[in-house]
C-alpha cells in the first residue's frame, strides 16, 4: 500500500457528511452527536465494542435506519423522507452485510443483475457482461449459475461484494463483512476488499480486522456508547491510543491477534 | 485444497436386498413386529376381499330399476343410469357436450398453468382464452358491455404500470397511461350516465342461465375462479396487513378477522338472502355470481393469513438487501419477497386449496347444484331409492381424484422450486 500515505485527502471533495446526528431506539440513544466527513476515495474503518452504534451509523448513511436529528449528506443529497432521494442515494451506495443476504431463490448471476436491470434499466445482456466481469474480479466466475446455498460462506460474501459493485456505486459500506465467516475464509474476502481499496473506492468498513485496518485505512474511528470517541491514522491509532476506552478496547481485541 | 490424495471410495455393504430381505428387515424384525404385521395384513386382506366382492364380483352394472339390484352387491347400475345428471345437473340434456367441453377446457387450462414454463405473460393468454371458451360454452351467449372493457383497461394499465414503470420504454409507459386514463374516464362517464351502455354480443349457442348449471362444471368453476381471484386478493391483503400505513393495515386486519370469524355458510346465506334486500329494487345480481364472490372473499382471508406466515418467515436481511440496492416497493415485493415467501407456504397453501375445493359443496345450502348436490339429487328418484352408498362413494372418488392430484402437484412443486436453492 505504497500509495496510501502519499495522497493528501484534505483537498478532495467530501462525499459523505454527517452533522450532529442523533438517533434513538425508543428511549435508548444509539447515536450521540455524530460528526463525520468522508472524502472521496477515503477508506475508513469503524471499530468499537458491540452495541456501540457502529452498524447503526453506517446503516443511517443509506437510510436502512432513520436518524432523528442532524443532517446526513451523501453525494450532495441531503437524506430526508423523500423516497426519490433515498432511492437516488441507494443507487450510489453499495452495501455488504454480515450475513451476506444474497437472494436464495436466484442464481448468482441473477443476484448480480437484479438491481442493474430493474433499478438502472441496464439491458439484460449488458448487465450479465458486467456481472461476469465482476465475478472474475472476485475470482468465482465458475459459480455464476449456481444458487447461493451451494456456495461456501467466503464465496457468498465475495458474491455479495460483486453484487454491490454491479451498481457501479461511488461508496461502499461494509457491515462486519467477515464476522460470520469461518476463519479460513476471512482472508479471501479481505483480499477482495483490499484490492477494491487499491482501486480508489470510497469505503466505510465496520470491522474488527485490525490487520485490514492497518493495511488500507486512511482513518480508524473508535466508537463507544453511540459516540465517536477517537479517530486517527491507523499507525497512530494503534500505537498511541489517547482515550482510556480506546486503550481498554484495543487491549481486549489485540491480546489474541 | 484439491491436492490432498483422495481416499478410495468404498461402497456401503450390501445387505438386506430384494423383497425377502426388505420384509425381514421391516416387517419381521422381532416377534412383536412380526405378529403386528401378520394381524394387520390379515385385516387389510379381509377388508380388501370384502370390498372386491361387493364392488365387482356380486355388483350389478346394468338394471332397469333399483329393485333388480336388491340382494346383490353394489348397484353401479344407478350410477350408469344417473351419471349424466350427476355430472352436468339440469343443463339441457341435448346440450351436455357443452359442459363436457367446458370442463375439458378448464382442466387443460389448469394443467397448462401448472407448468412452470408458463409462469409469465403466457398465463394471461391461457386464462383469457380458456375462460372465454368455458363461459361461452356454459352460457351459450356472451355479452361484453362497455363497462367490462373499461374495467379491463383500467386494471391492465394499472398492473402494467405498477410492475413495469421503472424499466419500460417511453412508448410502453404511455400505453399504460392511456389504458388507465381511458378506463378511468370511461367509468366515471358511465357512472354519471353520460356514456350510454352498449356492448358486443357473441351468440353462437342457445342461452343457458346459471340456474340450470349443475354438477362438475359448477364445482370446478366455483373452485377455480374462487381460488384464482382469492389468491392475488389474499396476497394483497397479506401485504396490506404488514403495511406501515395504519389505515391500510387496519382495513386489512379488520377484513381478515371479520371473514375468518364467520362460517362460510353464513356468508353464503348473507350473499344469497341478505344482499338482495339491500340492492335497489329492479337490480339483481346473479345468485351464482354472489356465491362465487362469497367464496372469493372467504378464501382470500384464509390465503392472506397463510401468506403472511411466509412473509414473516423471511429474514429481515432480505428486505434490507433489496432496500440497499435501491429497489422500490413493488420491485422488492415482486422480485425478492413474494417469490421466497410463496415457496415457503406451498404446502399450507395447497392444503387450503384442497379444503376450498371441497368446501364449494356448501353452496348446496343456497340451492346451487354443485357436484355433491347433483349426486344427492340423484338419490331422490323413488325408482332407484336405497343406494346412497354407491352414489356417495362415486362422488367421493371423483373428489378424491381432484384433491389427490392437487396434493401430488404440491409435492412436485416443492421439489421443483427448491432445486438447488437450499443446501
XYZ file of C-alpha atoms in Angstrom:
680
model
C 0.000 0.000 0.000
C 2.647 2.457 -1.059
C 0.150 4.932 -2.448
C -1.730 5.284 0.787
C 0.475 7.716 2.636
C 1.171 9.683 -0.496
C -2.245 11.146 -1.189
C -3.458 14.146 0.708
C -7.174 13.815 1.382
C -7.901 17.280 2.689
C -8.201 18.848 -0.772
C -10.613 16.259 -2.105
C -14.378 16.860 -2.073
C -16.480 15.267 0.682
C -18.887 12.549 -0.392
C -20.461 11.867 2.987
C -21.044 14.446 5.679
C -22.744 13.844 8.999
C -23.521 16.840 11.161
C -24.731 16.468 14.733
C -26.555 13.203 14.050
C -28.616 11.790 16.910
C -30.663 8.639 16.907
C -32.724 6.786 19.471
C -34.191 3.294 19.566
C -37.178 4.004 21.775
C -35.733 5.708 24.848
C -32.226 4.417 24.208
C -29.856 6.777 22.450
C -27.763 4.811 19.946
C -26.019 7.705 18.225
C -24.945 10.866 20.014
C -23.775 13.974 18.182
C -22.018 12.188 15.376
C -19.910 14.458 13.149
C -18.132 12.797 10.300
C -16.713 13.928 6.998
C -15.678 11.373 4.417
C -13.584 12.467 1.434
C -13.762 10.956 -1.997
C -11.644 7.807 -2.100
C -11.151 7.745 1.651
C -11.134 4.402 3.473
C -12.489 4.448 6.970
C -12.542 1.594 9.439
C -15.047 1.848 12.267
C -14.490 -0.272 15.339
C -15.776 -0.441 18.866
C -17.404 -2.794 21.342
C -20.675 -4.447 20.428
C -23.677 -2.211 20.882
C -21.611 0.908 20.371
C -23.633 2.056 17.347
C -21.130 1.241 14.565
C -23.593 -0.650 12.422
C -26.345 1.849 13.106
C -24.035 4.610 11.964
C -23.363 3.144 8.543
C -26.941 1.947 8.167
C -28.025 5.552 8.587
C -25.913 6.525 5.590
C -28.109 4.574 3.159
C -31.154 5.067 5.329
C -31.738 1.496 6.370
C -32.105 3.279 9.680
C -33.675 6.675 10.059
C -31.865 9.308 12.142
C -33.930 11.712 14.200
C -31.692 14.756 14.475
C -28.921 16.298 12.441
C -28.064 16.152 8.746
C -26.635 13.407 6.605
C -25.473 14.492 3.176
C -24.462 11.779 0.759
C -23.051 12.711 -2.634
C -24.616 16.155 -2.391
C -28.074 14.882 -1.472
C -29.461 15.524 1.995
C -31.272 12.488 3.392
C -34.900 13.131 4.143
C -38.103 11.180 3.986
C -38.359 11.871 0.264
C -38.437 8.413 -1.343
C -36.859 9.702 -4.549
C -33.840 10.988 -2.624
C -33.448 7.743 -0.756
C -33.608 5.684 -3.943
C -31.107 8.030 -5.615
C -28.675 7.607 -2.733
C -29.069 3.862 -2.607
C -28.061 3.689 -6.265
C -24.753 5.351 -5.370
C -24.088 3.468 -2.158
C -23.334 -0.259 -2.167
C -23.687 -2.272 0.985
C -22.257 -5.589 2.151
C -23.849 -7.257 5.155
C -22.536 -9.502 7.866
C -24.928 -12.269 6.877
C -24.411 -11.821 3.091
C -28.153 -11.512 2.420
C -27.936 -12.994 -1.048
C -31.313 -13.875 -2.526
C -31.525 -17.668 -2.170
C -34.127 -18.132 -4.921
C -31.950 -16.535 -7.605
C -28.756 -17.809 -9.171
C -25.518 -15.944 -8.507
C -25.769 -14.267 -11.889
C -29.395 -13.264 -11.282
C -28.441 -11.896 -7.864
C -25.897 -9.669 -9.561
C -28.033 -8.478 -12.451
C -31.252 -7.848 -10.497
C -30.555 -4.283 -9.437
C -28.812 -3.140 -12.641
C -31.745 -4.386 -14.730
C -34.567 -3.132 -12.524
C -33.063 -0.018 -10.996
C -30.659 1.231 -13.643
C -32.544 -0.133 -16.678
C -29.383 -1.780 -17.986
C -30.195 -4.151 -20.868
C -30.062 -7.756 -19.632
C -27.165 -8.777 -21.849
C -25.026 -5.846 -20.811
C -25.873 -6.396 -17.147
C -24.773 -10.013 -17.464
C -21.472 -8.990 -19.039
C -20.803 -6.554 -16.214
C -21.766 -9.217 -13.689
C -19.428 -11.792 -15.219
C -16.512 -9.367 -15.240
C -17.143 -8.616 -11.570
C -17.380 -12.300 -10.733
C -13.985 -12.712 -12.369
C -12.685 -9.919 -10.185
C -13.822 -11.662 -7.031
C -12.444 -14.888 -8.552
C -15.581 -17.043 -8.757
C -16.860 -16.762 -12.354
C -17.393 -20.542 -12.461
C -20.140 -20.284 -9.812
C -22.334 -17.942 -11.863
C -25.141 -20.413 -12.476
C -25.249 -21.917 -9.000
C -27.536 -20.845 -6.176
C -26.215 -19.073 -3.059
C -26.957 -22.107 -0.888
C -24.423 -24.128 -2.867
C -21.522 -21.776 -2.101
C -19.276 -21.502 0.937
C -19.574 -18.513 3.243
C -16.499 -16.833 1.841
C -17.724 -17.310 -1.712
C -21.137 -15.946 -0.780
C -19.613 -12.856 0.743
C -17.496 -12.273 -2.374
C -20.660 -12.603 -4.454
C -22.301 -10.056 -2.166
C -19.428 -7.658 -2.782
C -19.706 -8.208 -6.534
C -23.469 -7.685 -6.319
C -22.982 -4.322 -4.641
C -20.325 -3.343 -7.204
C -22.668 -4.162 -10.092
C -24.472 -0.895 -9.482
C -21.174 0.945 -10.001
C -21.504 2.670 -6.609
C -19.396 5.644 -5.558
C -19.347 4.498 -1.949
C -19.190 1.045 -0.384
C -20.390 0.292 3.116
C -19.248 -2.914 4.810
C -21.101 -4.030 7.921
C -18.825 -6.561 9.649
C -18.267 -8.446 6.391
C -16.067 -11.172 7.888
C -17.717 -11.706 11.266
C -19.965 -14.536 10.105
C -17.202 -16.392 8.270
C -15.187 -19.428 9.233
C -11.597 -18.340 9.976
C -10.127 -19.925 6.831
C -12.452 -17.860 4.641
C -11.763 -14.456 6.118
C -8.671 -13.890 4.026
C -10.310 -14.440 0.647
C -12.888 -11.772 1.464
C -10.345 -9.325 2.883
C -8.171 -9.782 -0.215
C -11.061 -8.686 -2.398
C -11.699 -5.702 -0.143
C -8.044 -4.695 -0.153
C -7.999 -4.910 -3.931
C -11.085 -2.730 -4.072
C -9.482 -0.195 -1.753
C -6.450 -0.097 -4.028
C -8.702 0.976 -6.885
C -9.718 4.139 -5.084
C -13.226 3.215 -3.907
C -14.616 5.262 -1.030
C -15.167 2.723 1.747
C -16.532 2.664 5.249
C -15.949 -0.662 6.959
C -17.236 -1.749 10.298
C -14.764 -4.461 11.183
C -12.511 -5.817 13.874
C -9.896 -6.986 11.393
C -7.102 -4.758 12.610
C -4.709 -6.127 10.001
C -7.064 -4.864 7.346
C -7.320 -1.506 9.084
C -3.518 -1.196 9.147
C -3.234 -2.146 5.507
C -5.832 0.066 3.865
C -7.476 2.534 6.241
C -6.814 6.234 5.967
C -8.549 6.700 9.264
C -9.710 4.461 12.092
C -12.722 5.542 14.098
C -13.400 4.165 17.543
C -16.979 4.296 18.768
C -18.351 3.595 22.210
C -21.855 4.105 23.601
C -23.023 5.856 20.468
C -20.217 8.404 20.322
C -17.120 8.759 18.210
C -14.553 8.579 20.978
C -11.374 8.769 18.963
C -10.220 8.861 15.363
C -6.771 8.818 13.888
C -4.494 7.396 11.214
C -4.045 3.675 11.804
C -0.385 3.845 12.885
C -1.105 6.492 15.476
C -4.367 4.906 16.483
C -2.834 1.533 17.289
C 0.475 2.829 18.657
C -0.771 5.695 20.816
C -4.435 5.455 21.664
C -5.368 8.603 23.606
C -8.645 7.727 25.242
C -8.893 5.261 28.105
C -11.814 3.470 26.489
C -9.873 3.016 23.284
C -6.934 1.609 25.186
C -9.185 -0.823 27.004
C -10.845 -1.948 23.779
C -7.593 -2.354 21.867
C -6.126 -4.227 24.796
C -9.020 -6.653 24.635
C -9.047 -7.332 20.924
C -5.320 -7.216 20.215
C -4.336 -9.555 23.005
C -5.124 -12.575 20.858
C -4.017 -11.316 17.490
C -7.415 -27.994 -1.151
C -7.573 -30.296 -4.120
C -4.061 -31.709 -3.956
C -4.853 -33.915 -0.966
C -4.844 -37.549 -2.042
C -8.416 -38.790 -2.327
C -9.224 -41.744 -0.130
C -10.542 -44.665 -2.227
C -14.323 -44.692 -2.071
C -15.804 -47.805 -0.518
C -19.326 -48.831 -1.422
C -21.690 -49.345 1.514
C -22.134 -53.013 2.464
C -24.826 -54.840 0.503
C -27.276 -56.390 2.918
C -30.981 -56.937 3.021
C -31.642 -56.638 -0.673
C -34.673 -57.973 -2.504
C -38.216 -58.456 -1.301
C -37.350 -61.101 1.257
C -34.566 -59.008 2.715
C -36.777 -55.928 2.872
C -39.614 -57.839 4.556
C -37.295 -59.442 7.064
C -35.829 -56.091 7.979
C -39.028 -54.054 8.092
C -41.899 -56.425 8.861
C -40.468 -59.336 10.844
C -37.506 -57.870 12.682
C -38.807 -59.122 16.040
C -41.601 -61.333 17.407
C -43.801 -58.372 18.296
C -43.209 -56.734 14.954
C -43.932 -59.988 13.141
C -47.235 -60.602 14.932
C -48.360 -56.985 14.370
C -47.513 -57.278 10.678
C -49.431 -60.522 10.305
C -52.548 -59.245 12.094
C -52.598 -56.026 10.064
C -52.038 -57.845 6.780
C -54.830 -60.263 7.597
C -57.234 -57.406 8.442
C -56.297 -55.475 5.320
C -56.699 -58.533 3.146
C -60.085 -59.325 4.654
C -61.406 -55.777 4.022
C -59.997 -55.772 0.509
C -61.574 -59.122 -0.341
C -64.924 -57.996 1.039
C -64.741 -54.785 -0.986
C -63.800 -56.579 -4.229
C -66.648 -58.988 -3.716
C -69.125 -56.162 -3.088
C -67.883 -53.696 -5.687
C -67.022 -56.071 -8.536
C -67.936 -59.757 -8.181
C -71.530 -59.503 -6.998
C -72.219 -55.981 -8.252
C -74.968 -55.075 -10.706
C -73.786 -52.946 -13.574
C -76.930 -52.621 -15.650
C -80.507 -52.709 -14.488
C -83.792 -51.025 -15.278
C -84.596 -50.102 -11.717
C -83.246 -50.312 -8.204
C -85.383 -53.355 -7.475
C -83.184 -55.532 -9.693
C -80.168 -54.622 -7.588
C -81.528 -55.852 -4.293
C -79.851 -58.839 -2.758
C -76.722 -58.298 -4.784
C -73.557 -56.305 -4.201
C -73.015 -52.732 -5.297
C -75.644 -51.192 -7.558
C -73.477 -49.474 -10.141
C -76.459 -49.524 -12.455
C -77.659 -46.468 -10.557
C -74.514 -44.574 -11.498
C -74.815 -45.853 -15.054
C -78.368 -44.562 -15.166
C -77.749 -41.206 -13.496
C -74.183 -40.272 -14.330
C -75.144 -37.584 -16.813
C -77.316 -35.856 -14.253
C -74.662 -36.219 -11.560
C -72.019 -34.709 -13.832
C -73.996 -31.976 -15.553
C -77.123 -31.341 -13.437
C -80.122 -29.733 -15.082
C -78.188 -28.442 -18.070
C -80.361 -29.155 -21.144
C -79.855 -32.840 -21.903
C -79.190 -32.481 -25.625
C -76.536 -29.858 -24.898
C -74.476 -31.873 -22.415
C -71.497 -31.712 -24.747
C -71.176 -28.057 -23.773
C -70.422 -28.515 -20.063
C -68.307 -31.517 -21.028
C -66.081 -29.397 -23.245
C -66.161 -26.589 -20.707
C -64.778 -28.983 -18.108
C -62.140 -30.230 -20.550
C -61.184 -26.613 -21.325
C -60.855 -25.744 -17.656
C -58.846 -28.837 -16.875
C -56.445 -28.145 -19.753
C -56.201 -24.556 -18.585
C -55.274 -25.731 -15.091
C -52.903 -28.346 -16.440
C -51.103 -25.785 -18.623
C -50.909 -23.334 -15.714
C -49.295 -25.949 -13.515
C -46.244 -25.987 -15.771
C -43.622 -23.582 -14.504
C -42.515 -22.628 -18.010
C -45.905 -20.946 -18.476
C -45.493 -18.651 -15.490
C -45.135 -15.444 -17.464
C -47.330 -13.450 -19.820
C -48.462 -16.734 -21.374
C -50.541 -17.307 -18.258
C -52.643 -14.262 -19.106
C -53.377 -15.685 -22.552
C -54.109 -19.178 -21.258
C -56.612 -17.858 -18.742
C -58.228 -15.275 -21.020
C -58.797 -17.742 -23.842
C -59.659 -20.628 -21.511
C -62.169 -18.577 -19.552
C -63.715 -17.174 -22.724
C -64.271 -20.677 -24.151
C -65.539 -22.043 -20.826
C -68.151 -19.359 -20.289
C -69.123 -19.240 -23.945
C -69.885 -22.969 -23.759
C -71.685 -22.698 -20.439
C -73.764 -19.585 -21.186
C -74.024 -20.049 -24.944
C -74.365 -16.288 -25.282
C -71.818 -13.816 -24.000
C -72.487 -10.127 -23.705
C -69.499 -7.858 -23.178
C -70.669 -4.411 -22.114
C -68.562 -1.291 -22.471
C -68.168 -1.248 -18.671
C -66.386 -4.601 -18.817
C -63.857 -3.309 -21.341
C -63.289 -0.154 -19.306
C -62.598 -2.132 -16.143
C -60.207 -4.421 -18.034
C -58.380 -1.381 -19.465
C -58.079 0.225 -16.034
C -56.852 -2.921 -14.293
C -54.447 -3.925 -17.090
C -53.000 -0.407 -17.280
C -52.646 -0.212 -13.507
C -50.933 -3.570 -13.108
C -48.680 -2.966 -16.109
C -47.647 0.406 -14.751
C -47.015 -0.875 -11.234
C -44.782 -3.688 -12.405
C -43.000 -2.156 -15.372
C -42.896 1.575 -14.610
C -39.156 1.623 -13.943
C -37.867 -0.437 -16.826
C -40.473 0.225 -19.520
C -39.641 2.246 -22.614
C -41.490 5.541 -23.154
C -43.967 4.108 -25.655
C -44.885 1.229 -23.345
C -45.388 3.618 -20.434
C -47.675 5.827 -22.498
C -49.717 2.758 -23.395
C -50.281 2.069 -19.679
C -51.204 5.699 -19.033
C -53.605 5.612 -21.968
C -55.240 2.371 -20.807
C -55.655 3.682 -17.263
C -56.904 7.061 -18.490
C -59.462 5.617 -20.898
C -60.653 3.142 -18.276
C -60.983 5.735 -15.537
C -62.594 8.483 -17.603
C -64.925 5.980 -19.264
C -66.034 4.512 -15.948
C -66.682 7.960 -14.472
C -68.702 8.964 -17.526
C -70.527 5.651 -17.352
C -71.421 6.219 -13.687
C -72.612 9.741 -14.390
C -74.785 8.282 -17.107
C -73.192 10.326 -19.873
C -71.709 7.345 -21.678
C -74.533 5.150 -22.963
C -74.249 1.437 -22.357
C -73.525 -0.709 -25.323
C -71.573 -3.847 -25.923
C -70.682 -6.781 -28.071
C -72.789 -9.892 -28.036
C -71.479 -13.244 -29.131
C -74.259 -15.776 -29.501
C -73.272 -18.962 -31.282
C -75.347 -21.220 -28.994
C -78.614 -21.130 -27.123
C -78.570 -19.257 -23.812
C -78.457 -21.345 -20.639
C -78.881 -19.431 -17.384
C -76.763 -20.189 -14.336
C -79.798 -21.599 -12.511
C -79.653 -24.613 -14.825
C -75.958 -25.199 -14.368
C -75.035 -28.102 -12.208
C -72.625 -30.879 -11.377
C -68.923 -30.985 -12.008
C -68.591 -27.761 -14.078
C -70.183 -25.799 -11.230
C -67.796 -27.260 -8.698
C -64.782 -26.637 -10.913
C -65.838 -23.095 -11.823
C -66.502 -22.165 -8.194
C -63.198 -23.622 -7.044
C -61.031 -22.471 -9.975
C -62.249 -18.896 -10.215
C -62.777 -18.688 -6.477
C -59.138 -19.505 -5.848
C -57.797 -17.711 -8.937
C -59.256 -14.435 -7.687
C -58.773 -15.160 -3.999
C -55.045 -15.768 -4.469
C -53.968 -12.314 -5.703
C -56.546 -10.813 -3.368
C -55.078 -12.753 -0.450
C -51.566 -11.639 -1.415
C -52.676 -8.002 -1.363
C -54.409 -8.488 1.988
C -51.297 -10.097 3.453
C -49.087 -7.282 2.190
C -51.605 -4.740 3.440
C -51.605 -6.333 6.849
C -47.859 -5.724 7.062
C -48.132 -2.166 5.766
C -46.758 0.709 7.800
C -49.786 2.832 6.917
C -52.199 2.413 9.823
C -55.341 2.869 7.738
C -54.462 0.186 5.185
C -53.259 -2.142 7.911
C -56.410 -1.590 9.937
C -58.684 -2.245 6.978
C -56.883 -5.465 6.080
C -56.767 -6.773 9.650
C -60.425 -5.895 10.124
C -61.474 -7.639 6.945
C -59.444 -10.779 7.607
C -60.631 -11.135 11.187
C -64.239 -10.432 10.242
C -64.307 -13.029 7.469
C -62.403 -15.622 9.457
C -64.776 -15.123 12.339
C -67.867 -16.314 10.493
C -68.660 -19.686 8.905
C -68.691 -19.878 5.103
C -72.328 -20.974 5.257
C -73.386 -17.764 6.969
C -71.508 -15.791 4.350
C -73.220 -17.716 1.561
C -76.635 -17.194 3.111
C -75.924 -13.498 3.546
C -74.898 -13.280 -0.091
C -77.985 -15.102 -1.261
C -80.672 -13.768 1.107
C -79.491 -10.534 2.688
C -77.665 -8.861 -0.188
C -80.720 -8.632 -2.480
C -82.569 -6.800 0.313
C -80.013 -4.008 0.220
C -79.922 -3.662 -3.546
C -82.237 -1.121 -5.154
C -85.360 -2.818 -6.454
C -85.124 -3.897 -10.051
C -81.436 -4.642 -9.922
C -80.399 -8.176 -9.245
C -77.087 -9.938 -9.187
C -76.943 -13.494 -10.361
C -77.114 -15.974 -7.481
C -74.188 -17.965 -8.859
C -72.068 -14.821 -9.058
C -72.975 -13.926 -5.475
C -71.899 -17.361 -4.261
C -68.706 -17.024 -6.273
C -67.922 -13.671 -4.681
C -68.600 -15.073 -1.214
C -66.175 -17.921 -1.889
C -63.542 -15.464 -3.143
C -63.848 -13.214 -0.078
C -63.732 -16.171 2.275
C -60.807 -17.929 0.614
C -58.964 -14.596 0.300
C -58.905 -14.086 4.064
C -57.523 -17.566 4.685
C -54.931 -17.323 1.925
C -53.851 -13.937 3.298
C -53.070 -15.434 6.681
C -51.061 -18.253 5.131
C -49.050 -15.862 3.000
C -48.449 -13.628 5.994
C -46.788 -16.604 7.626
C -44.497 -16.896 4.620
C -43.696 -13.186 4.687
C -42.812 -13.392 8.371
C -40.503 -16.319 7.812
C -38.181 -14.238 5.616
C -35.108 -12.940 7.410
C -35.006 -9.172 7.794
C -31.763 -9.132 5.836
C -33.603 -9.998 2.623
C -35.702 -6.850 2.890
C -32.639 -4.781 3.786
C -30.564 -6.127 0.915
C -33.350 -5.285 -1.519
C -33.696 -1.827 0.015
C -29.967 -1.202 -0.076
C -29.942 -1.956 -3.814
C -32.470 0.775 -4.453
C -35.358 -1.472 -5.496
C -38.698 0.245 -4.961
C -41.553 -1.335 -3.003
C -43.237 -3.071 -5.925
C -39.934 -4.463 -7.219
C -38.802 -5.559 -3.791
C -42.095 -7.307 -3.195
C -42.478 -8.959 -6.580
C -38.828 -9.905 -7.226
C -37.442 -10.713 -3.804
C -40.087 -11.077 -1.130
C -43.032 -12.903 -2.697
C -41.045 -15.496 -4.681
C -39.442 -16.610 -1.440
C -42.482 -16.242 0.793
C -44.728 -18.223 -1.570
C -42.206 -21.055 -1.823
C -42.323 -21.471 1.918
C -46.100 -21.660 2.046
C -46.802 -24.053 -0.827
C -47.823 -26.959 1.433
C -50.280 -24.988 3.603
C -51.497 -23.091 0.544
C -52.348 -26.235 -1.402
C -53.876 -27.619 1.767
C -56.218 -24.629 1.797
C -56.918 -25.037 -1.923
C -57.917 -28.651 -1.337
C -60.083 -27.577 1.571
C -61.841 -24.961 -0.519
C -62.353 -27.297 -3.441
C -64.413 -29.443 -1.106
C -65.985 -26.504 0.728
C -67.572 -25.321 -2.510
C -70.099 -28.096 -1.871
C -71.585 -25.862 0.833
C -73.273 -23.842 -1.911
C -75.965 -26.518 -1.886
C -77.288 -24.620 1.171
C -78.392 -21.789 -1.078
C -79.679 -24.069 -3.801
C -76.825 -24.187 -6.232
C -76.338 -27.599 -7.767
C -72.685 -28.396 -7.418
C -71.344 -31.896 -7.922
C -72.212 -33.187 -4.444
C -75.682 -31.700 -4.650
C -76.455 -33.297 -8.023
C -75.206 -36.612 -6.647
C -77.541 -36.068 -3.719
C -80.438 -35.295 -6.041
C -79.830 -38.485 -7.989
C -80.923 -40.382 -4.887
C -84.321 -38.721 -4.787
C -85.721 -40.826 -7.648
C -88.011 -43.388 -5.917
C -87.294 -45.921 -8.652
C -83.678 -46.005 -7.505
C -84.143 -45.376 -3.808
C -81.971 -47.086 -1.278
C -78.454 -46.948 -2.687
C -76.826 -43.864 -1.148
C -73.562 -45.707 -0.533
C -72.832 -46.224 -4.213
C -73.575 -42.611 -5.149
C -71.581 -41.077 -2.327
C -68.723 -43.471 -2.949
C -68.722 -42.402 -6.562
C -68.805 -38.701 -5.611
C -66.048 -39.281 -3.070
C -63.966 -40.993 -5.741
C -64.295 -38.016 -8.105
C -63.436 -35.535 -5.331
C -60.515 -37.725 -4.347
C -59.108 -37.695 -7.887
C -59.057 -33.896 -7.889
C -57.726 -33.474 -4.378
C -55.103 -36.172 -4.682
C -53.724 -34.696 -7.900
C -53.533 -31.310 -6.187
C -51.653 -32.884 -3.320
C -49.216 -34.622 -5.699
C -48.734 -31.392 -7.603
C -47.908 -29.593 -4.354
C -45.235 -32.183 -3.653
C -43.828 -31.836 -7.159
C -43.826 -28.045 -6.939
C -41.979 -28.052 -3.635
C -39.191 -30.179 -5.083
C -39.125 -28.234 -8.336
C -38.941 -24.796 -6.733
C -36.369 -25.741 -4.148
C -33.995 -27.292 -6.652
C -30.541 -26.065 -5.755
C -31.777 -23.209 -3.647
C -31.268 -24.931 -0.318
C -28.181 -26.682 0.754
